[in-house]
XYZ file of C-alpha atoms in Angstrom:
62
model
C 0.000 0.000 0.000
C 1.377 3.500 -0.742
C 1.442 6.626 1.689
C -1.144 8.340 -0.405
C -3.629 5.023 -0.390
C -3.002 4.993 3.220
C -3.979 8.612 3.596
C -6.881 8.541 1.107
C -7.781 5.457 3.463
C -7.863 7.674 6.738
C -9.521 10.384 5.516
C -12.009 8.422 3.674
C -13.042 6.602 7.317
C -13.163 10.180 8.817
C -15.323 11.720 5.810
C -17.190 8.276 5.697
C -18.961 8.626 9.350
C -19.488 12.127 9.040
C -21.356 11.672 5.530
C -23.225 8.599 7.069
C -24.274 10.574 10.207
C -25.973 13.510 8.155
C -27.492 11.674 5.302
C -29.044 9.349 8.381
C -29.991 12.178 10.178
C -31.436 14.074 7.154
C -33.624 10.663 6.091
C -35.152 10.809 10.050
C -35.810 14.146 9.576
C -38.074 13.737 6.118
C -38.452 10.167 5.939
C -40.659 8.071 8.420
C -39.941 4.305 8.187
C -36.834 1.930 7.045
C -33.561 4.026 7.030
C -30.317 3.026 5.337
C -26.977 4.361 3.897
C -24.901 2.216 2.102
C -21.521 2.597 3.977
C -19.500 0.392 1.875
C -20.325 2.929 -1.490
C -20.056 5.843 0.758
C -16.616 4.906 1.852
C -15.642 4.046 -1.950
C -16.876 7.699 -3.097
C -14.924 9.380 -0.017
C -11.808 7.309 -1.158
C -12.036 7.765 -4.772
C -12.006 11.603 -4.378
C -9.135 11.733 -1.595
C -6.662 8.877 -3.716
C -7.197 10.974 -7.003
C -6.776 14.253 -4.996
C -3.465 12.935 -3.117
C -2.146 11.163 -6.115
C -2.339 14.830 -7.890
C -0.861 16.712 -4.655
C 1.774 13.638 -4.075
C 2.491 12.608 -7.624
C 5.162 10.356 -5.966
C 3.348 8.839 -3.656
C 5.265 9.735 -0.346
């Protein structure tokens, strides 16, 4: 694993349970019954966006 997949990996967690938190908390506030967020695919989009973001601020990787 390089240092920017590792970094794209933490900040993806920390963006992941934020994102979660208010898209749950938006559905409770305009949705009544079943409520679910896909945390897998939110943790892919958060990761996608920081790996492509560090790979272009790290172009070597370190």
């Amino acid at each position: 694993m390089t240092d920017n997949e590792k970094r794209a990996h933490d900040l993806a967690i920390a963006v992941c349970s934020d994102i979660c938190r208010m898209k749950i908390n938006t559905q409770i506030a305009n949705v009544e019954g079943d409520i679910g967020v896909d945390y897998f695919r939110e943790y892919m989009n958060a990761y996608n966006v920081a790996i492509k973001s560090f790979n272009r601020e790290f172009p070597d990787g370190k």
